mmCIF file of C-alpha atoms and ligand atoms in Angstrom:
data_model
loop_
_atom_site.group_PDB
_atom_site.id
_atom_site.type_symbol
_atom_site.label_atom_id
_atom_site.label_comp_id
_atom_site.label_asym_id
_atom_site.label_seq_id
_atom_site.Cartn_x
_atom_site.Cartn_y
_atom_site.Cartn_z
ATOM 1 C CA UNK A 265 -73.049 25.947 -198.569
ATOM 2 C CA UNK A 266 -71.028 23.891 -196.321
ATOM 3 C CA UNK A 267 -73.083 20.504 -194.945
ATOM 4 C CA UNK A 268 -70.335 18.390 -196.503
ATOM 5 C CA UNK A 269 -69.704 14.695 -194.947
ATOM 6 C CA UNK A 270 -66.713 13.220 -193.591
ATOM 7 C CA UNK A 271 -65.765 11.460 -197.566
ATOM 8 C CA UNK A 272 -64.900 15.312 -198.779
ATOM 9 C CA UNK A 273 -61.915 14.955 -195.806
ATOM 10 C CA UNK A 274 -58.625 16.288 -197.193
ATOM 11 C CA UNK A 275 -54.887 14.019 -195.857
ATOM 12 C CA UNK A 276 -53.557 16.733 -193.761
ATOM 13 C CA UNK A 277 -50.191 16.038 -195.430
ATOM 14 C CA UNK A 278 -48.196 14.008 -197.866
ATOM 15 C CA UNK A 279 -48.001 10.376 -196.838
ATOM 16 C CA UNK A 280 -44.425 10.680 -197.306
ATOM 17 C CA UNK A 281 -43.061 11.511 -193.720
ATOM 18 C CA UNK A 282 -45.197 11.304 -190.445
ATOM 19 C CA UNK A 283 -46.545 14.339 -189.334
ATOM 20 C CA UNK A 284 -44.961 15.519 -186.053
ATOM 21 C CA UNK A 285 -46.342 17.971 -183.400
ATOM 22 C CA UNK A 286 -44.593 18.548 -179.924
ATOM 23 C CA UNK A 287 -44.563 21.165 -177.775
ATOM 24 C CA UNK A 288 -45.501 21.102 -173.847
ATOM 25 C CA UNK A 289 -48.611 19.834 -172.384
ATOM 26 C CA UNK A 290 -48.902 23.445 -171.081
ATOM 27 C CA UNK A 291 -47.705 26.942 -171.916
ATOM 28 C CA UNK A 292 -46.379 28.310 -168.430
ATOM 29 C CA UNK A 293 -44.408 31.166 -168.915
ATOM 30 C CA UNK A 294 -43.139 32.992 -172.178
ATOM 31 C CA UNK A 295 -39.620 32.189 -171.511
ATOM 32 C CA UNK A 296 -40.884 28.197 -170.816
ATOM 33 C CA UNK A 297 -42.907 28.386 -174.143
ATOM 34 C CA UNK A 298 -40.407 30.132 -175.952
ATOM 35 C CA UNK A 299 -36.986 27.960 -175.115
ATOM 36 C CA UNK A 300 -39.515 24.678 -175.870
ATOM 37 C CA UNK A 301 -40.339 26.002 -178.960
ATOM 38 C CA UNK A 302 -36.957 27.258 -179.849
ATOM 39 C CA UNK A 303 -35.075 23.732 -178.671
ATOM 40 C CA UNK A 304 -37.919 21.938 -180.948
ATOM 41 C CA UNK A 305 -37.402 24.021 -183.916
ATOM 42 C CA UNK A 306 -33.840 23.804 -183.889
ATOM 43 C CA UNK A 307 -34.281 19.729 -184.449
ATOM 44 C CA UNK A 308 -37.097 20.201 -187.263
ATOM 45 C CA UNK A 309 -40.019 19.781 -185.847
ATOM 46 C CA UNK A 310 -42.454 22.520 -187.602
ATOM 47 C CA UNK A 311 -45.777 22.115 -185.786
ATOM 48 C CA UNK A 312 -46.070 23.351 -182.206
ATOM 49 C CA UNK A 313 -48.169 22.675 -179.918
ATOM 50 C CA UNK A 314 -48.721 24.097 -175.838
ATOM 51 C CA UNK A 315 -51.894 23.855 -173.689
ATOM 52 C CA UNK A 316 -53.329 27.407 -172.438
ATOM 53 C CA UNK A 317 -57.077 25.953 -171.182
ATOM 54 C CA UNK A 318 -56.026 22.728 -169.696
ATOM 55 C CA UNK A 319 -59.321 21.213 -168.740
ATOM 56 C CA UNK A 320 -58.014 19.009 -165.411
ATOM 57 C CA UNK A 321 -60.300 16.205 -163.588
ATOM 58 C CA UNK A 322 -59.197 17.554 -160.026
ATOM 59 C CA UNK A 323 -59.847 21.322 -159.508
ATOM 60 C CA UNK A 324 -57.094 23.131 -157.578
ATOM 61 C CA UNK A 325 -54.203 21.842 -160.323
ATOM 62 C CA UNK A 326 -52.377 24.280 -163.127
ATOM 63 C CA UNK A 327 -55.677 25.255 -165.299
ATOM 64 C CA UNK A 328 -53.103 26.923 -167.789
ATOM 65 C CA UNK A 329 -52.661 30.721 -168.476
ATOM 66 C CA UNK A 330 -55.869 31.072 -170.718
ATOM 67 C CA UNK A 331 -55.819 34.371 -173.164
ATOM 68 C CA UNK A 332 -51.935 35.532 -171.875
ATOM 69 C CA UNK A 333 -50.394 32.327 -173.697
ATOM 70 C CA UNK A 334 -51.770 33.330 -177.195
ATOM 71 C CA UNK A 335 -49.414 36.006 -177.242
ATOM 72 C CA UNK A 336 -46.591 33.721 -176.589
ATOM 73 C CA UNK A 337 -47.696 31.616 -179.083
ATOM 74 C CA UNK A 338 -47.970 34.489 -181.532
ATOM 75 C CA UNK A 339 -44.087 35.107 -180.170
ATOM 76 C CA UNK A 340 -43.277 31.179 -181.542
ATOM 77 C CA UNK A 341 -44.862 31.638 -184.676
ATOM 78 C CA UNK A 342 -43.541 34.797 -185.683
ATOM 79 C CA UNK A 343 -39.553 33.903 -184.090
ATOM 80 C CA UNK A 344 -39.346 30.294 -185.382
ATOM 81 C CA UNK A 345 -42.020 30.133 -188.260
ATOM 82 C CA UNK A 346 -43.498 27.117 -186.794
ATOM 83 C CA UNK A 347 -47.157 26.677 -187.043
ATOM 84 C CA UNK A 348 -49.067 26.713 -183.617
ATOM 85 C CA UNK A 349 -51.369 24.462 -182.258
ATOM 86 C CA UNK A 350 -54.045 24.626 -179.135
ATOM 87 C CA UNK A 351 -56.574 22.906 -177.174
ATOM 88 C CA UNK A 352 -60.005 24.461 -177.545
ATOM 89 C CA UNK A 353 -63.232 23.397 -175.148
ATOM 90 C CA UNK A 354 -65.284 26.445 -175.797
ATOM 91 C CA UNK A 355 -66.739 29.067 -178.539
ATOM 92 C CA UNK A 356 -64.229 31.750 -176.897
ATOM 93 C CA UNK A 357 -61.579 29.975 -177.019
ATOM 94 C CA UNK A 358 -62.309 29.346 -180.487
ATOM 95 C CA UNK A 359 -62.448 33.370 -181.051
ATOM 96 C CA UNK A 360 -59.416 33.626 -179.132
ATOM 97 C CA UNK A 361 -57.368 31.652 -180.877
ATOM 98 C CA UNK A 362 -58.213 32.315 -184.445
ATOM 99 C CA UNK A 363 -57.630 36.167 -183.535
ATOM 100 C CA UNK A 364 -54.250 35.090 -182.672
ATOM 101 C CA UNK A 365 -53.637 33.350 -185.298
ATOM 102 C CA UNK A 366 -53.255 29.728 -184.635
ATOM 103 C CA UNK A 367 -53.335 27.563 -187.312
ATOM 104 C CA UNK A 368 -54.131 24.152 -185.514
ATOM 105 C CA UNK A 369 -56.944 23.889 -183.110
ATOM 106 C CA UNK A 370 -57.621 20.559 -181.335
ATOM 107 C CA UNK A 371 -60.175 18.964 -179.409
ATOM 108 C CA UNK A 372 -59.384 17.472 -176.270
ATOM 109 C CA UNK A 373 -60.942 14.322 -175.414
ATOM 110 C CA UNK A 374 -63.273 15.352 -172.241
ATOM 111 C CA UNK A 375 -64.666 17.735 -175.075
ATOM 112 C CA UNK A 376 -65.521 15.499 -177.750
ATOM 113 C CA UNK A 377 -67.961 13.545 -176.052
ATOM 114 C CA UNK A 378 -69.876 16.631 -174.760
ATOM 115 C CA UNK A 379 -72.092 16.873 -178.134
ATOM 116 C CA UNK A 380 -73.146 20.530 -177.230
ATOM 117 C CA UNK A 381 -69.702 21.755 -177.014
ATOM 118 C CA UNK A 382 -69.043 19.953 -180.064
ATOM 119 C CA UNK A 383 -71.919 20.961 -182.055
ATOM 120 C CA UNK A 384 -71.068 25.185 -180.564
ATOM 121 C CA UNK A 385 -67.520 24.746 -182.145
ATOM 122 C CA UNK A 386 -68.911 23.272 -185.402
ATOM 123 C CA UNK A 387 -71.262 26.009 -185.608
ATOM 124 C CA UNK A 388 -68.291 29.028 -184.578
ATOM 125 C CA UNK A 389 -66.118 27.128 -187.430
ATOM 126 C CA UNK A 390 -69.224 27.236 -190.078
ATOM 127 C CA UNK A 391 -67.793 27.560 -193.822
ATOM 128 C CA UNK A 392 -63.780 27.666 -192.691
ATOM 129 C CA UNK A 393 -61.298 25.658 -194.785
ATOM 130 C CA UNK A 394 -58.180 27.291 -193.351
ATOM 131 C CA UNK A 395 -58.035 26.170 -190.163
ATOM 132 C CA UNK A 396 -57.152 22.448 -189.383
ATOM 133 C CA UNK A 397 -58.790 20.782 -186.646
ATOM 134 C CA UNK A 398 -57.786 17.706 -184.769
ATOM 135 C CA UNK A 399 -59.869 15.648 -182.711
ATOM 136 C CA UNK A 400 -58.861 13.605 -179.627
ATOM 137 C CA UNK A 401 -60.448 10.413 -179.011
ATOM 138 C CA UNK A 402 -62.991 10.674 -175.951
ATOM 139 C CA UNK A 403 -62.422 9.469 -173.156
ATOM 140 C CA UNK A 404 -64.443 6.587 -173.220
ATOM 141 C CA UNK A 405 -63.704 4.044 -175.627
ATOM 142 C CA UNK A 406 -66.470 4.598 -177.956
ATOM 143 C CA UNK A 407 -66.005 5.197 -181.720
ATOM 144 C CA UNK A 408 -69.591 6.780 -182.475
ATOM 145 C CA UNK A 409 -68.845 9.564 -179.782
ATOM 146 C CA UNK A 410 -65.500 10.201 -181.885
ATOM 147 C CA UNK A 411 -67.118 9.804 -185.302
ATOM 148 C CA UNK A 412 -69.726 12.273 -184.219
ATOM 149 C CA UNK A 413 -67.527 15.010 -182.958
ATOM 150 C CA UNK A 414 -65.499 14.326 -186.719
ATOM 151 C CA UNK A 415 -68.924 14.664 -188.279
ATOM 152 C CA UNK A 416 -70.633 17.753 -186.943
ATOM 153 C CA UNK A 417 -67.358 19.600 -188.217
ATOM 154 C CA UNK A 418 -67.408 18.157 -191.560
ATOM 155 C CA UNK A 419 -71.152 18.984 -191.719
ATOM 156 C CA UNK A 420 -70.041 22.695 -191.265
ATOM 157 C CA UNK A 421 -67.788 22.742 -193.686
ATOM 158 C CA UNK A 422 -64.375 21.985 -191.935
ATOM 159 C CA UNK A 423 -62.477 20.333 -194.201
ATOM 160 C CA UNK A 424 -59.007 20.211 -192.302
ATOM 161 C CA UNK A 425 -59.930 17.817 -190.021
ATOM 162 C CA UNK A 426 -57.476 14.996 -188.302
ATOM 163 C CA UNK A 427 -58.102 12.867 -185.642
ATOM 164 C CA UNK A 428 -55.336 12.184 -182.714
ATOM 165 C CA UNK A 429 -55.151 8.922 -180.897
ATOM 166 C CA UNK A 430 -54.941 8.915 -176.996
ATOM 167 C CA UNK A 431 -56.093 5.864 -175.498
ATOM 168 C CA UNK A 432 -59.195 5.384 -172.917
ATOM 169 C CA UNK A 433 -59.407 6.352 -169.311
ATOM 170 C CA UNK A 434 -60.554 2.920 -167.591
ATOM 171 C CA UNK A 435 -60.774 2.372 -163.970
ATOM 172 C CA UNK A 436 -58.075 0.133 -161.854
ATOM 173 C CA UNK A 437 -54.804 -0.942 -162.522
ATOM 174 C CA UNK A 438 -53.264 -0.064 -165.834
ATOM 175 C CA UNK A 439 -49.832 -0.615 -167.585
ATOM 176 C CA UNK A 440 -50.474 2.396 -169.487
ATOM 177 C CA UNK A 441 -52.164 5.856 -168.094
ATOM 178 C CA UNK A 442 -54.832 5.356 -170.927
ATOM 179 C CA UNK A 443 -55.862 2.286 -172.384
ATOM 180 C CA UNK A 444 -54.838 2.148 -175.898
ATOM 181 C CA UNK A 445 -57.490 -0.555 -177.484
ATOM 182 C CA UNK A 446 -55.847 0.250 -181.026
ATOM 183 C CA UNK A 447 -58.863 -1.399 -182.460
ATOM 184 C CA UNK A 448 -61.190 1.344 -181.851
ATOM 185 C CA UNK A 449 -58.636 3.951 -184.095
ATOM 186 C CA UNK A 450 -58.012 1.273 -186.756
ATOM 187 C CA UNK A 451 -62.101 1.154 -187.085
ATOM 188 C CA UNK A 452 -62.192 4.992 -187.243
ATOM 189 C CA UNK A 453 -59.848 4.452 -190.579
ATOM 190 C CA UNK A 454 -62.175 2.088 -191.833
ATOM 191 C CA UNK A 455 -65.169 4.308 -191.492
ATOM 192 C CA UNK A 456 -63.021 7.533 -193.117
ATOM 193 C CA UNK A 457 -59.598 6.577 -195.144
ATOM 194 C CA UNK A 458 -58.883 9.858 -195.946
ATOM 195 C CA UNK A 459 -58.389 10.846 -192.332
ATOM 196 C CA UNK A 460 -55.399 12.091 -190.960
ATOM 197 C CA UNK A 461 -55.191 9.792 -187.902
ATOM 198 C CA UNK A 462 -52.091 10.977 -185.379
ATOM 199 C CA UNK A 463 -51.070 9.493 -181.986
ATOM 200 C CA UNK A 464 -50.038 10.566 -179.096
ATOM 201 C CA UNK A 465 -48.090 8.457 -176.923
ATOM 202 C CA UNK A 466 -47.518 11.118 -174.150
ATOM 203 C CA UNK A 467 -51.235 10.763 -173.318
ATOM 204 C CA UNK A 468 -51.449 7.330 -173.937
ATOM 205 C CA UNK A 469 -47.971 5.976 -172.233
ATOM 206 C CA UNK A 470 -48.586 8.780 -169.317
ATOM 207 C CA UNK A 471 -44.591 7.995 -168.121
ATOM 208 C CA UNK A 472 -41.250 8.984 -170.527
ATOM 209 C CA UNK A 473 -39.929 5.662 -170.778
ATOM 210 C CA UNK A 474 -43.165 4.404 -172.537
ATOM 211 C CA UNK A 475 -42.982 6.928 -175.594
ATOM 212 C CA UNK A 476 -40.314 5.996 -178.005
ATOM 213 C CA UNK A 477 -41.846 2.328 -177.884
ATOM 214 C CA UNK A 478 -45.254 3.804 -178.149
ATOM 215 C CA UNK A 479 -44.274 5.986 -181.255
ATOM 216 C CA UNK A 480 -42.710 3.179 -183.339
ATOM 217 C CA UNK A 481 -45.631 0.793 -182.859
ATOM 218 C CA UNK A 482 -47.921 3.769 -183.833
ATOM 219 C CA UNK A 483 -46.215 4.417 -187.105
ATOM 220 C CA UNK A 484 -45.646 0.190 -187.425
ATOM 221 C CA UNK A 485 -49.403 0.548 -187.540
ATOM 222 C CA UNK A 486 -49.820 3.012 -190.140
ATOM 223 C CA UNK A 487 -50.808 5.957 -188.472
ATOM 224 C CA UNK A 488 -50.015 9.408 -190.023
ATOM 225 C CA UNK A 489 -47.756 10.834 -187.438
ATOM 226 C CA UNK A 490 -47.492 11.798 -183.400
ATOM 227 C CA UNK A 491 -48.381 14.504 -181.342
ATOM 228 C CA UNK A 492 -45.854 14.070 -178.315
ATOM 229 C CA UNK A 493 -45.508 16.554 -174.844
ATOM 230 C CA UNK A 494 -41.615 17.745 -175.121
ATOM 231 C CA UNK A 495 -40.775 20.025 -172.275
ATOM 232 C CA UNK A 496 -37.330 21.926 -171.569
ATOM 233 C CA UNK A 497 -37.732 20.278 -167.991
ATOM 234 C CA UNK A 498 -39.865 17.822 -167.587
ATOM 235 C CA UNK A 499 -39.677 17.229 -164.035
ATOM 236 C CA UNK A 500 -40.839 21.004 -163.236
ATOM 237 C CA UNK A 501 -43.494 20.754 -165.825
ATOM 238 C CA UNK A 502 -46.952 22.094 -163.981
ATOM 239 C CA UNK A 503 -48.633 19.656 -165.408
ATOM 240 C CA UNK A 504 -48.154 15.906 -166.743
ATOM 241 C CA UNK A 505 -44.719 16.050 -165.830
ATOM 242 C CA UNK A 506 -44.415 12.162 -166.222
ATOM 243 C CA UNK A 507 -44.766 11.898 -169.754
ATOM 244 C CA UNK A 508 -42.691 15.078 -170.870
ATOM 245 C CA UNK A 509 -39.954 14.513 -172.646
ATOM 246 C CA UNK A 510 -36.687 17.005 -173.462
ATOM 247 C CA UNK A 511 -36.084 18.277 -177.034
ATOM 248 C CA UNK A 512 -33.122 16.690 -176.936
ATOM 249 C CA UNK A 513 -34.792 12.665 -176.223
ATOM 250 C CA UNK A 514 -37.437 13.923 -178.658
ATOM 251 C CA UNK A 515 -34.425 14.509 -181.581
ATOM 252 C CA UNK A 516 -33.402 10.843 -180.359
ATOM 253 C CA UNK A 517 -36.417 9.355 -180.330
ATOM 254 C CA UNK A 518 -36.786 10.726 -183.865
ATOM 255 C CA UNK A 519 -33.773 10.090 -185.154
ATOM 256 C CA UNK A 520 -33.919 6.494 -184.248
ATOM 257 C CA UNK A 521 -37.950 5.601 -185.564
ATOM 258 C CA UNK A 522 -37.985 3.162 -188.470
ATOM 259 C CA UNK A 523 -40.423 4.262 -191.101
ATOM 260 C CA UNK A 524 -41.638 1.182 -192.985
ATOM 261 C CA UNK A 525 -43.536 1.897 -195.746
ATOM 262 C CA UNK A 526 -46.921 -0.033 -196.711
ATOM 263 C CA UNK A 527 -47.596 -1.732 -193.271
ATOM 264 C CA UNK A 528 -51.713 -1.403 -193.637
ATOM 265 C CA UNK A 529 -53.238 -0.301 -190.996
ATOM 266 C CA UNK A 530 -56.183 -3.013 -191.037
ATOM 267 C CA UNK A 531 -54.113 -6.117 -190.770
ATOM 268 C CA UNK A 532 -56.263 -8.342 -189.125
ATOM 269 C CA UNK A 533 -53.678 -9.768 -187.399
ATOM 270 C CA UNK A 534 -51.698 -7.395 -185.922
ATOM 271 C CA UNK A 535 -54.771 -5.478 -184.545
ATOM 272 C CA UNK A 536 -55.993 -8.963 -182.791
ATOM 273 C CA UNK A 537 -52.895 -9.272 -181.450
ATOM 274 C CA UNK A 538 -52.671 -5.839 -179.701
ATOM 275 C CA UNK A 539 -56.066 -6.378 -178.578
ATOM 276 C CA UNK A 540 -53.768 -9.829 -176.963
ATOM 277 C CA UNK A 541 -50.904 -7.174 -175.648
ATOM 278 C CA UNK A 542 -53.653 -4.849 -173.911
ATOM 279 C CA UNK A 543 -55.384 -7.481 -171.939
ATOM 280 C CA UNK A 544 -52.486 -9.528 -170.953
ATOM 281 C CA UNK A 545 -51.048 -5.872 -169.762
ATOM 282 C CA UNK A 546 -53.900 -5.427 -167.611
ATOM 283 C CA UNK A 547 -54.248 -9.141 -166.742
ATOM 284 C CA UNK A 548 -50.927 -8.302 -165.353
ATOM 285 C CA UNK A 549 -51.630 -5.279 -163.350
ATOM 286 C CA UNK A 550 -54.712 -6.781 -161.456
ATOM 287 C CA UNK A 551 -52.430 -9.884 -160.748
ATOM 288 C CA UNK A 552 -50.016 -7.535 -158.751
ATOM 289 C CA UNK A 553 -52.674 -5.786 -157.012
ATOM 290 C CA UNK A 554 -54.317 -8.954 -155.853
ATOM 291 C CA UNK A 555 -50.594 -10.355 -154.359
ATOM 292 C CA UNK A 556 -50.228 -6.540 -152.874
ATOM 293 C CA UNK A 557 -53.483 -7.051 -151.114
ATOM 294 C CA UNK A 558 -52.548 -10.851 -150.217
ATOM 295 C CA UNK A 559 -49.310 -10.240 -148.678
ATOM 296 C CA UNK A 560 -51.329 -7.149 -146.581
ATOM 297 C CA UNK A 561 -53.445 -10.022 -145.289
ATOM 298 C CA UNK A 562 -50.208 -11.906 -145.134
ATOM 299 C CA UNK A 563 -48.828 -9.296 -142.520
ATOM 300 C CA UNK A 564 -52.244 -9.309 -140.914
ATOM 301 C CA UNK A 565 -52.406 -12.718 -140.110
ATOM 302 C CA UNK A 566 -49.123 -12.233 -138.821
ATOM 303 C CA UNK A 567 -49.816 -10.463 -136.437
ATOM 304 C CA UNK A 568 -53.117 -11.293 -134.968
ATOM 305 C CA UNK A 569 -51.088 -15.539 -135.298
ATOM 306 C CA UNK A 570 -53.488 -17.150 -137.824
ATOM 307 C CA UNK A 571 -52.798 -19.989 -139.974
ATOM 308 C CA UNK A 572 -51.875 -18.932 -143.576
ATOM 309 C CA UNK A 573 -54.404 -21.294 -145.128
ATOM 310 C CA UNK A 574 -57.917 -21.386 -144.269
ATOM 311 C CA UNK A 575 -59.493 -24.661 -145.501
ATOM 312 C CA UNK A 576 -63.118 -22.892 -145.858
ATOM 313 C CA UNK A 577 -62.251 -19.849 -147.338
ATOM 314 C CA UNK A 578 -60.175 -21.809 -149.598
ATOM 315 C CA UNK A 579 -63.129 -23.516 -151.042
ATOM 316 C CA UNK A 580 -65.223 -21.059 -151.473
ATOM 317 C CA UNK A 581 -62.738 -18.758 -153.364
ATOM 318 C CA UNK A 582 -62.805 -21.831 -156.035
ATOM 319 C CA UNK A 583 -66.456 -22.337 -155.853
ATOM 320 C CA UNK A 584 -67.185 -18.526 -156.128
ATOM 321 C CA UNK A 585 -64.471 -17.664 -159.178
ATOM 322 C CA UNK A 586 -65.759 -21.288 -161.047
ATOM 323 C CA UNK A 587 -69.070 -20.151 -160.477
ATOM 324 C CA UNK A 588 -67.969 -16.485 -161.818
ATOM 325 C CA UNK A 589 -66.369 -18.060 -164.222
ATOM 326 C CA UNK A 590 -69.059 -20.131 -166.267
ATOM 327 C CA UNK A 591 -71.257 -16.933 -166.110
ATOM 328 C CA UNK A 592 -68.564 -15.514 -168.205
ATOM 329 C CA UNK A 593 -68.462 -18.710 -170.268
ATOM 330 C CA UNK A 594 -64.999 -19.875 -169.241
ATOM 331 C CA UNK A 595 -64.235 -23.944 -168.947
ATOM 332 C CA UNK A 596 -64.141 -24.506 -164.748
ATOM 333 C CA UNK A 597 -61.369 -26.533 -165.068
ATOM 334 C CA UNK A 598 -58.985 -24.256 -166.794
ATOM 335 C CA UNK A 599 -60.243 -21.408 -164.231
ATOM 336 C CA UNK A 600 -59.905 -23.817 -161.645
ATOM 337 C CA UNK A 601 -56.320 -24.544 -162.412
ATOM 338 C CA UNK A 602 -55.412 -20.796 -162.593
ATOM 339 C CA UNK A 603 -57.117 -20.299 -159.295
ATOM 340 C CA UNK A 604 -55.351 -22.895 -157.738
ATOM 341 C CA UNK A 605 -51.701 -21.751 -159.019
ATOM 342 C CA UNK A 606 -52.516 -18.448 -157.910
ATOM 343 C CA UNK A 607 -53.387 -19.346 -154.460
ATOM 344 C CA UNK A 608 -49.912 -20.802 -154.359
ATOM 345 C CA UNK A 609 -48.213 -18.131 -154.990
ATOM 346 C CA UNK A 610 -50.285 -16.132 -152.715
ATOM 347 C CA UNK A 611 -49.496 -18.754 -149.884
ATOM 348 C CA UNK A 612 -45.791 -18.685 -150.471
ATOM 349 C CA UNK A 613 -45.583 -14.781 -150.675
ATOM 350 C CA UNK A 614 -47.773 -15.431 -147.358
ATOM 351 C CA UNK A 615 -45.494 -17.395 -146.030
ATOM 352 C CA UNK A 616 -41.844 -15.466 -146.830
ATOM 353 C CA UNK A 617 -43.921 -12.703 -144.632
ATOM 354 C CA UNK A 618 -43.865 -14.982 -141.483
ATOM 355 C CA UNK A 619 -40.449 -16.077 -142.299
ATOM 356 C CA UNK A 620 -39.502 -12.391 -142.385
ATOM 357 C CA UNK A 621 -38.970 -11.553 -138.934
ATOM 358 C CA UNK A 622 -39.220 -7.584 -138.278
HETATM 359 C C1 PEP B 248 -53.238 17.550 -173.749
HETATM 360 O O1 PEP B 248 -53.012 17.302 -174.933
HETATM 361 O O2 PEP B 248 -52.448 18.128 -172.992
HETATM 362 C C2 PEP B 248 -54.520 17.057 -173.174
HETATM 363 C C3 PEP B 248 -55.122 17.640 -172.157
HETATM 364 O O3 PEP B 248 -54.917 15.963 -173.780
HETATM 365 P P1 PEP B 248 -56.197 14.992 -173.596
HETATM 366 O O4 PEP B 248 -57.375 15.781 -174.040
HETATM 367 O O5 PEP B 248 -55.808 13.894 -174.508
HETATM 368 O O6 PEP B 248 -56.246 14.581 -172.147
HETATM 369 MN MN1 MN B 249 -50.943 16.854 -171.358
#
């Protein structure tokens, strides 16, 4: 009789401890899954979790093992007793990996937004209570697309259902690999308090050094635990090398987070003020772009002996940008003044070129 709505959602666990899942991005061999899974059981963690249908934008790269790895991951389960986890994009993989016996199925995020997908899986997963489903955010930072995907397996009767926090894909320069725009999962509590909302900072950070910070300001938030890539070698991981970490930085990492207790998850404040840290990050990263491209211009006027500063181009960079600017409802003169101290800087990176000689 399932067609149940997102309110009957059941916590995934006690709100005591955050929930932790690690494992690779990707199962590659038996004796890669098995030492990961091994190194990350020996320092507690209980869920684990390895790609086998790795859904990649670029085709040519490591597409994972498919069917072989479920038997590896029946190895882990049955050696270590941890519970396995698995990306799923498709009704057969679905099949696959219930017949195998994993316990934790999750959506990636290029599959929540495709509703058809979505509404297949919902459909394969009619009536089933057992299995616990987590769903990625899209890719795009839209919380309807996310709520939907949520929905059409509570409708069937999922009732295990999470929700795992990877940040946005977003063209240009980023700090991060994926945008986090916290905002968008604190709204997603909002809408369902029950939910078991994760993060994962691998996906979200997309380098190592960006995960321990990433994990303590997810948990500062209130969110229910972390899904993070650990990998016995990172640097000869097949795919998202960048972001893996080793067992033994993920028992640091661990052993060093500070659980605070009671932080909610909608202060107002704090969620304004990431929205703050998020722009000024990417306010940042266009800034070093635009000097890259000056001082190329730098070097080009260089060579072909121009004058660093252009009276005419000058003033219609300010004209343009002030114009730009009030269209976006900005005061000129504050625009103007950022304009200008940014054209300084350009002129005297422009100018240690010239004084550089080669
Ligand atoms: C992954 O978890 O390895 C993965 C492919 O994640 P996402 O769907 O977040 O890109
Ligand atoms: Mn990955």
């Amino acid at each position: 009789m399932p067609t149940r709505s997102l309110q009957d959602i059941v916590p995934l666990h006690d709100l005591g401890e955050p929930l932790i899942i690690a494992g690779p991005c990707s199962a590659e061999s038996e004796q890669q899954t098995l030492d990961a899974a091994r190194a990350l059981s020996a320092i507690g963690v209980k869920v684990f979790r390895a790609g086998i249908w790795k859904p990649r934008t670029m085709p040519g790269g490591f597409e994972g093992v498919g069917d072989a790895g479920l038997t590896w991951l029946r190895r882990v389960k049955q050696e270590t007793g941890m519970t396995i986890a698995t990306e799923v994009a498709t009704v057969d993989h679905v099949h696959a990996a219930l017949d195998a016996g994993v316990d934790v199925l999750w959506i990636g995020a290029r599959t929540t937004a495709n509703t058809f997908a979505m509404q297949d899986i919902a459909d394969v997963l009619h009536g089933n209570d057992k299995v616990i489903v987590l769903v990625k955010n899209p890719l795009n930072p839209d919380l309807d697309l996310w709520l939907g995907a949520l929905q059409r397996l509570a409708y069937a009767g999922v009732t295990r259902l999470g929700a795992v926090h990877r940040g946005f894909s977003s063209a240009g320069a980023h700090f991060y690999r994926n945008d986090p725009q916290w905002h968008i999962p604190f709204e997603l509590r909002r809408c369902v308090p029950e939910l078991t909302i994760l993060c994962d900072p691998s996906h979200i950070g997309g380098k190592r050094e960006f995960v321990k910070s990433l994990s303590q300001q997810a948990l500062d938030m209130g969110f229910d635990g972390l899904m993070i890539e650990s990998h016995c070698n990172p640097d000869q991981a097949l795919s998202d090398s960048a972001q893996q970490i080793t067992p033994n930085d993920l028992k640091k990492l661990l052993g060093n987070l500070v659980i605070r207790s009671g932080v909610p998850i909608e202060d107002e404040l704090a969620l304004l003020r990431q929205q703050i840290d998020d722009c000024d990050r990417d306010l940042l990263a266009v800034l070093a772009r635009r000097m890259g491209v000056s001082r190329e211009i730098g070097s080009f006027k260089k060579a072909h002996n121009l004058r660093i500063v252009q009276p005419a181009r000058y003033q219609s960079v300010i004209n343009e940008r002030i114009k730009l600017a009030s269209a976006l409802g900005l005061p000129s003169e504050f625009v103007k003044q950022v304009m200008e101290a940014i054209h300084a800087e350009s002129v005297r990176q422009q100018l240690d070129i010239n004084n550089t000689s080669e």
